[in-house]
């Protein structure tokens, strides 16, 4: 594994976290290719080979629809997120396709409340280079958490 | 009741009828405890599993009826048994997996073993060791089975009850509710697409209210309003069983867009267009028989959802007076084409804990609970469509909620 690839993946991960934690959701779809997959799925379903996710978006257009919904139409108590992402494990980087994964913890802070662990699991990623920038062709957030604490609105 | 204990119940619901609900219904631990006794342990059928989840001998699924953990298991005869997940000896909740396969159940504490019908089989050192100790001579294993529940299986759906006098399932639902139940569960083989589990910070009754509240979808849910999935001008039937405990909200979607049903509705977004229309790539299925959505509340434990091509069983598990677990089992049918499965999966984005639409509901329930906590000496208002209770063909009515609380007062004796 060449060092540049390793740093590039780490930069992608930290840029993604900056974007989401800074609530710049309009920029979130740009981390993905046009024909991407983005899923938030329980470990229970994932390990059992069940197809159902908590959220399963196919293509950047669906991600944009989600951003519109989270900003304009979904009714929810406000909250902030703080992602802590572990050092990525890069499984392979062949023919311009990088397969990587990393553990994550998302802390949620609601108004008038203490920060709490909201969701924890791992990212399973397929990353490609598009016009000189690394993008997610696939990002599957497989969460360990048995119960979602009420609801998931924003991207993990 | 098979497990009675005295209740020191002090709340008084002073007003007659069920068009005003006192806030303590949603917060009071004594009310909650009485609900466990009279409702979840009462003469009601509680959803526990689908037969497709336990196809083979020894397959089991752990679940909950109210506060009580139960195991649904298929035995050697092929019959489905439901037993309480508590060792008859020292009370260990011995099964901790969601599901699995066993030849028998063995409590790890002292290795008491039970067969798949819940009968006590083995008690280590039952007659003592070297002539010392052991159970008294009059100890009989057959008197110490796991608690066995009444079980009914209808078209692949398993319900259970702790109550010895629970009525026949068909009678429990009544003819109208039975018709809507069989609309989805007509004996076709089901296919589980997966689960979603969330803890909602609100009283369990609020979710039934939410799914008996045909007024809110056309206001709260922007998605429904915009795309005509559920709004005030839909053709509608809101119907109940004779006891008014169960209900079905039945609706036919329309073309959406602007009209009388959207004027003054602040959630309406005139220019809302999807970038990807596949979320709402609806294919009419023959078994719908007209309605595009039927949301059926089967008191007290489950909501059966068909909303366009998305089908789900939503189980309600109370977790104290101020929370419940909402367990979604997303379904398709064994004969679905791959395209239909894909469609059901896509449309499931509207529902569940991250759903474009369902998030609104679970969040609102949390806010109602917060409101209820503010003071006990006030009450909610539930008078849309009048103060009486009757089936209706308008969405601008709260009759189904009044119906549930009429039954609730009767069974709770408050």
GROMACS .gro file of C-alpha atoms in nm, chain B residues 12-283:
model
  272
  168UNK     CA    1  -5.932   0.915   3.882
  169UNK     CA    2  -6.047   0.994   3.530
  170UNK     CA    3  -6.323   1.229   3.627
  171UNK     CA    4  -6.483   1.321   3.297
  172UNK     CA    5  -6.702   1.075   3.113
  173UNK     CA    6  -6.630   0.967   2.757
  174UNK     CA    7  -6.297   0.964   2.580
  175UNK     CA    8  -6.269   1.300   2.411
  176UNK     CA    9  -6.030   1.429   2.679
  177UNK     CA   10  -5.734   1.224   2.795
  178UNK     CA   11  -5.565   1.314   3.125
  179UNK     CA   12  -5.188   1.352   3.087
  180UNK     CA   13  -5.114   1.102   3.363
  181UNK     CA   14  -5.220   0.828   3.121
  182UNK     CA   15  -4.882   0.879   2.954
  183UNK     CA   16  -4.659   0.922   3.257
  184UNK     CA   17  -4.789   0.745   3.567
  185UNK     CA   18  -4.602   0.429   3.679
  186UNK     CA   19  -4.915   0.292   3.853
  187UNK     CA   20  -5.119   0.329   3.536
  188UNK     CA   21  -4.840   0.156   3.349
  189UNK     CA   22  -4.833  -0.132   3.598
  190UNK     CA   23  -5.208  -0.173   3.571
  191UNK     CA   24  -5.176  -0.183   3.191
  192UNK     CA   25  -4.931  -0.470   3.224
  193UNK     CA   26  -5.181  -0.663   3.435
  194UNK     CA   27  -5.504  -0.586   3.255
  195UNK     CA   28  -5.394  -0.524   2.897
  196UNK     CA   29  -5.068  -0.703   2.811
  197UNK     CA   30  -5.145  -0.992   3.048
  198UNK     CA   31  -5.515  -0.952   2.981
  199UNK     CA   32  -5.747  -1.130   2.736
  200UNK     CA   33  -5.573  -0.995   2.426
  201UNK     CA   34  -5.372  -1.158   2.150
  202UNK     CA   35  -5.020  -1.016   2.130
  203UNK     CA   36  -4.809  -1.038   1.817
  204UNK     CA   37  -4.495  -1.245   1.870
  205UNK     CA   38  -4.359  -1.379   1.540
  206UNK     CA   39  -4.414  -1.495   1.184
  207UNK     CA   40  -4.408  -1.866   1.104
  208UNK     CA   41  -4.153  -1.795   0.828
  209UNK     CA   42  -3.911  -1.686   1.103
  210UNK     CA   43  -3.918  -2.032   1.262
  211UNK     CA   44  -3.960  -2.278   0.972
  212UNK     CA   45  -3.777  -2.579   1.121
  213UNK     CA   46  -3.799  -2.791   1.432
  214UNK     CA   47  -3.612  -2.621   1.713
  215UNK     CA   48  -3.615  -2.278   1.549
  216UNK     CA   49  -3.699  -2.013   1.803
  217UNK     CA   50  -3.742  -1.640   1.830
  218UNK     CA   51  -3.726  -1.442   2.154
  219UNK     CA   52  -3.976  -1.162   2.194
  220UNK     CA   53  -4.173  -0.963   2.449
  221UNK     CA   54  -4.533  -0.936   2.559
  222UNK     CA   55  -4.545  -0.621   2.762
  223UNK     CA   56  -4.265  -0.652   3.018
  224UNK     CA   57  -4.248  -1.030   2.989
  225UNK     CA   58  -3.991  -1.203   2.772
  226UNK     CA   59  -4.121  -1.500   2.577
  227UNK     CA   60  -3.978  -1.760   2.339
  228UNK     CA   61  -4.165  -1.865   2.026
  229UNK     CA   62  -4.047  -2.210   1.921
  230UNK     CA   63  -4.141  -2.480   1.673
  231UNK     CA   64  -4.137  -2.828   1.824
  232UNK     CA   65  -4.093  -3.179   1.685
  233UNK     CA   66  -4.464  -3.205   1.596
  234UNK     CA   67  -4.432  -2.892   1.386
  235UNK     CA   68  -4.654  -2.696   1.623
  236UNK     CA   69  -4.567  -2.352   1.750
  237UNK     CA   70  -4.529  -2.302   2.125
  238UNK     CA   71  -4.482  -1.983   2.319
  239UNK     CA   72  -4.327  -2.009   2.665
  240UNK     CA   73  -4.212  -1.751   2.912
  241UNK     CA   74  -3.836  -1.689   2.910
  242UNK     CA   75  -3.791  -1.750   3.281
  243UNK     CA   76  -3.659  -2.062   3.445
  244UNK     CA   77  -3.913  -2.225   3.676
  245UNK     CA   78  -3.639  -2.270   3.933
  246UNK     CA   79  -3.473  -1.941   4.024
  247UNK     CA   80  -3.620  -1.718   3.758
  248UNK     CA   81  -3.326  -1.675   3.521
  249UNK     CA   82  -3.417  -1.518   3.189
  250UNK     CA   83  -3.218  -1.792   3.025
  251UNK     CA   84  -3.252  -1.715   2.653
  252UNK     CA   85  -3.064  -1.408   2.533
  253UNK     CA   86  -3.037  -1.449   2.156
  254UNK     CA   87  -3.285  -1.288   1.917
  255UNK     CA   88  -3.331  -1.622   1.745
  256UNK     CA   89  -3.165  -1.955   1.684
  257UNK     CA   90  -3.217  -2.330   1.687
  258UNK     CA   91  -3.221  -2.560   1.990
  259UNK     CA   92  -3.299  -2.920   2.074
  260UNK     CA   93  -3.405  -2.808   2.420
  261UNK     CA   94  -3.368  -2.509   2.649
  262UNK     CA   95  -3.117  -2.531   2.929
  263UNK     CA   96  -3.093  -2.268   3.198
  264UNK     CA   97  -2.722  -2.198   3.251
  265UNK     CA   98  -2.761  -2.130   3.624
  266UNK     CA   99  -2.833  -2.488   3.743
  267UNK     CA  100  -2.879  -2.662   3.407
  268UNK     CA  101  -3.249  -2.729   3.440
  269UNK     CA  102  -3.361  -2.832   3.096
  270UNK     CA  103  -3.690  -2.796   2.916
  271UNK     CA  104  -3.822  -2.952   2.599
  272UNK     CA  105  -3.952  -2.745   2.308
  273UNK     CA  106  -4.299  -2.744   2.462
  274UNK     CA  107  -4.162  -2.593   2.782
  275UNK     CA  108  -4.189  -2.912   2.990
  276UNK     CA  109  -3.924  -2.953   3.257
  277UNK     CA  110  -3.704  -3.246   3.159
  278UNK     CA  111  -3.390  -3.254   3.364
  279UNK     CA  112  -3.303  -3.138   3.716
  280UNK     CA  113  -2.942  -3.215   3.804
  281UNK     CA  114  -2.908  -3.403   4.132
  282UNK     CA  115  -3.286  -3.411   4.168
  283UNK     CA  116  -3.261  -3.703   4.413
  284UNK     CA  117  -2.948  -3.571   4.581
  285UNK     CA  118  -2.594  -3.701   4.587
  286UNK     CA  119  -2.476  -3.995   4.799
  287UNK     CA  120  -2.814  -4.000   4.967
  288UNK     CA  121  -2.798  -3.635   5.072
  289UNK     CA  122  -2.982  -3.329   4.951
  290UNK     CA  123  -3.198  -3.318   4.643
  291UNK     CA  124  -3.556  -3.217   4.592
  292UNK     CA  125  -3.825  -3.324   4.837
  293UNK     CA  126  -3.985  -3.659   4.761
  294UNK     CA  127  -4.308  -3.492   4.648
  295UNK     CA  128  -4.131  -3.279   4.386
  296UNK     CA  129  -4.277  -3.348   4.043
  297UNK     CA  130  -4.116  -3.217   3.730
  298UNK     CA  131  -4.450  -3.192   3.553
  299UNK     CA  132  -4.556  -2.921   3.799
  300UNK     CA  133  -4.266  -2.699   3.704
  301UNK     CA  134  -4.288  -2.630   3.334
  302UNK     CA  135  -4.209  -2.295   3.185
  303UNK     CA  136  -4.516  -2.071   3.177
  304UNK     CA  137  -4.702  -2.181   2.864
  305UNK     CA  138  -4.899  -1.923   2.674
  306UNK     CA  139  -5.209  -1.958   2.460
  307UNK     CA  140  -5.106  -1.949   2.095
  308UNK     CA  141  -5.289  -1.875   1.775
  309UNK     CA  142  -5.141  -1.892   1.427
  310UNK     CA  143  -5.331  -1.736   1.142
  311UNK     CA  144  -5.193  -1.732   0.788
  312UNK     CA  145  -4.835  -1.722   0.903
  313UNK     CA  146  -4.873  -1.472   1.188
  314UNK     CA  147  -4.829  -1.590   1.546
  315UNK     CA  148  -5.004  -1.430   1.840
  316UNK     CA  149  -4.988  -1.536   2.203
  317UNK     CA  150  -5.161  -1.455   2.529
  318UNK     CA  151  -5.089  -1.511   2.898
  319UNK     CA  152  -5.462  -1.498   2.966
  320UNK     CA  153  -5.652  -1.827   3.001
  321UNK     CA  154  -5.977  -1.683   2.868
  322UNK     CA  155  -5.856  -1.503   2.560
  323UNK     CA  156  -6.125  -1.525   2.291
  324UNK     CA  157  -6.085  -1.695   1.958
  325UNK     CA  158  -5.859  -1.487   1.731
  326UNK     CA  159  -6.131  -1.422   1.475
  327UNK     CA  160  -6.366  -1.311   1.748
  328UNK     CA  161  -6.090  -1.096   1.902
  329UNK     CA  162  -6.048  -0.907   1.576
  330UNK     CA  163  -6.414  -0.895   1.474
  331UNK     CA  164  -6.527  -0.931   1.112
  332UNK     CA  165  -6.412  -0.592   0.979
  333UNK     CA  166  -6.065  -0.612   1.130
  334UNK     CA  167  -6.035  -0.975   1.029
  335UNK     CA  168  -6.109  -0.876   0.671
  336UNK     CA  169  -5.828  -0.619   0.672
  337UNK     CA  170  -5.592  -0.860   0.846
  338UNK     CA  171  -5.654  -1.118   0.575
  339UNK     CA  172  -5.610  -0.857   0.306
  340UNK     CA  173  -5.235  -0.870   0.375
  341UNK     CA  174  -5.205  -1.209   0.543
  342UNK     CA  175  -5.414  -1.425   0.314
  343UNK     CA  176  -5.196  -1.735   0.346
  344UNK     CA  177  -4.933  -1.634   0.092
  345UNK     CA  178  -4.581  -1.719   0.197
  346UNK     CA  179  -4.418  -1.416   0.352
  347UNK     CA  180  -4.060  -1.306   0.304
  348UNK     CA  181  -3.880  -1.113   0.578
  349UNK     CA  182  -3.673  -0.836   0.420
  350UNK     CA  183  -3.520  -0.731   0.751
  351UNK     CA  184  -3.573  -0.555   1.081
  352UNK     CA  185  -3.547  -0.211   1.225
  353UNK     CA  186  -3.549  -0.148   1.598
  354UNK     CA  187  -3.589   0.184   1.769
  355UNK     CA  188  -3.664   0.308   2.118
  356UNK     CA  189  -3.915   0.589   2.111
  357UNK     CA  190  -3.921   0.816   2.416
  358UNK     CA  191  -4.296   0.816   2.460
  359UNK     CA  192  -4.576   0.613   2.614
  360UNK     CA  193  -4.674   0.306   2.411
  361UNK     CA  194  -5.033   0.426   2.366
  362UNK     CA  195  -4.912   0.729   2.175
  363UNK     CA  196  -4.807   0.518   1.879
  364UNK     CA  197  -5.152   0.363   1.856
  365UNK     CA  198  -5.299   0.712   1.879
  366UNK     CA  199  -5.066   0.821   1.602
  367UNK     CA  200  -5.192   0.544   1.378
  368UNK     CA  201  -5.554   0.615   1.462
  369UNK     CA  202  -5.504   0.986   1.399
  370UNK     CA  203  -5.608   1.025   1.037
  371UNK     CA  204  -5.598   1.404   1.076
  372UNK     CA  205  -5.219   1.433   1.109
  373UNK     CA  206  -5.075   1.268   0.796
  374UNK     CA  207  -5.207   1.542   0.571
  375UNK     CA  208  -5.049   1.807   0.793
  376UNK     CA  209  -4.737   1.671   0.961
  377UNK     CA  210  -4.606   1.465   0.670
  378UNK     CA  211  -4.488   1.691   0.391
  379UNK     CA  212  -4.409   1.392   0.174
  380UNK     CA  213  -4.759   1.256   0.200
  381UNK     CA  214  -4.918   1.593   0.137
  382UNK     CA  215  -4.711   1.671  -0.168
  383UNK     CA  216  -4.745   1.339  -0.340
  384UNK     CA  217  -5.106   1.273  -0.246
  385UNK     CA  218  -5.013   0.962  -0.049
  386UNK     CA  219  -5.219   1.066   0.249
  387UNK     CA  220  -5.401   1.390   0.280
  388UNK     CA  221  -5.734   1.541   0.365
  389UNK     CA  222  -5.893   1.492   0.023
  390UNK     CA  223  -5.810   1.122  -0.007
  391UNK     CA  224  -6.093   0.878  -0.029
  392UNK     CA  225  -6.100   0.732   0.322
  393UNK     CA  226  -6.250   0.474   0.554
  394UNK     CA  227  -6.162   0.483   0.921
  395UNK     CA  228  -6.312   0.178   1.082
  396UNK     CA  229  -6.309  -0.021   1.406
  397UNK     CA  230  -6.416  -0.348   1.560
  398UNK     CA  231  -6.729  -0.352   1.777
  399UNK     CA  232  -6.523  -0.299   2.093
  400UNK     CA  233  -6.343  -0.003   1.925
  401UNK     CA  234  -6.004  -0.130   2.041
  402UNK     CA  235  -5.866  -0.211   1.697
  403UNK     CA  236  -5.882   0.012   1.393
  404UNK     CA  237  -5.792   0.044   1.031
  405UNK     CA  238  -5.715   0.366   0.851
  406UNK     CA  239  -5.792   0.294   0.488
  407UNK     CA  240  -5.710   0.539   0.213
  408UNK     CA  241  -5.674   0.578  -0.160
  409UNK     CA  242  -5.397   0.807  -0.277
  410UNK     CA  243  -5.471   1.081  -0.527
  411UNK     CA  244  -5.263   1.271  -0.777
  412UNK     CA  245  -5.119   1.509  -0.520
  413UNK     CA  246  -5.044   1.868  -0.609
  414UNK     CA  247  -5.214   2.185  -0.502
  415UNK     CA  248  -5.579   2.204  -0.405
  416UNK     CA  249  -5.825   2.253  -0.122
  417UNK     CA  250  -5.641   1.992   0.081
  418UNK     CA  251  -5.317   2.191   0.066
  419UNK     CA  252  -5.438   2.547   0.109
  420UNK     CA  253  -5.318   2.672   0.444
  421UNK     CA  254  -5.116   2.355   0.499
  422UNK     CA  255  -4.775   2.496   0.581
  423UNK     CA  256  -4.599   2.166   0.519
  424UNK     CA  257  -4.701   2.175   0.151
  425UNK     CA  258  -4.406   2.255  -0.076
  426UNK     CA  259  -4.531   2.369  -0.412
  427UNK     CA  260  -4.203   2.318  -0.590
  428UNK     CA  261  -4.103   1.995  -0.423
  429UNK     CA  262  -3.987   1.758  -0.691
  430UNK     CA  263  -3.788   1.442  -0.635
  431UNK     CA  264  -3.446   1.419  -0.794
  432UNK     CA  265  -3.501   1.045  -0.800
  433UNK     CA  266  -3.857   0.931  -0.853
  434UNK     CA  267  -3.783   0.572  -0.762
  435UNK     CA  268  -3.880   0.643  -0.401
  436UNK     CA  269  -4.236   0.662  -0.527
  437UNK     CA  270  -4.228   0.416  -0.813
  438UNK     CA  271  -4.559   0.265  -0.704
  439UNK     CA  272  -4.696  -0.047  -0.867
   0.00000   0.00000   0.00000
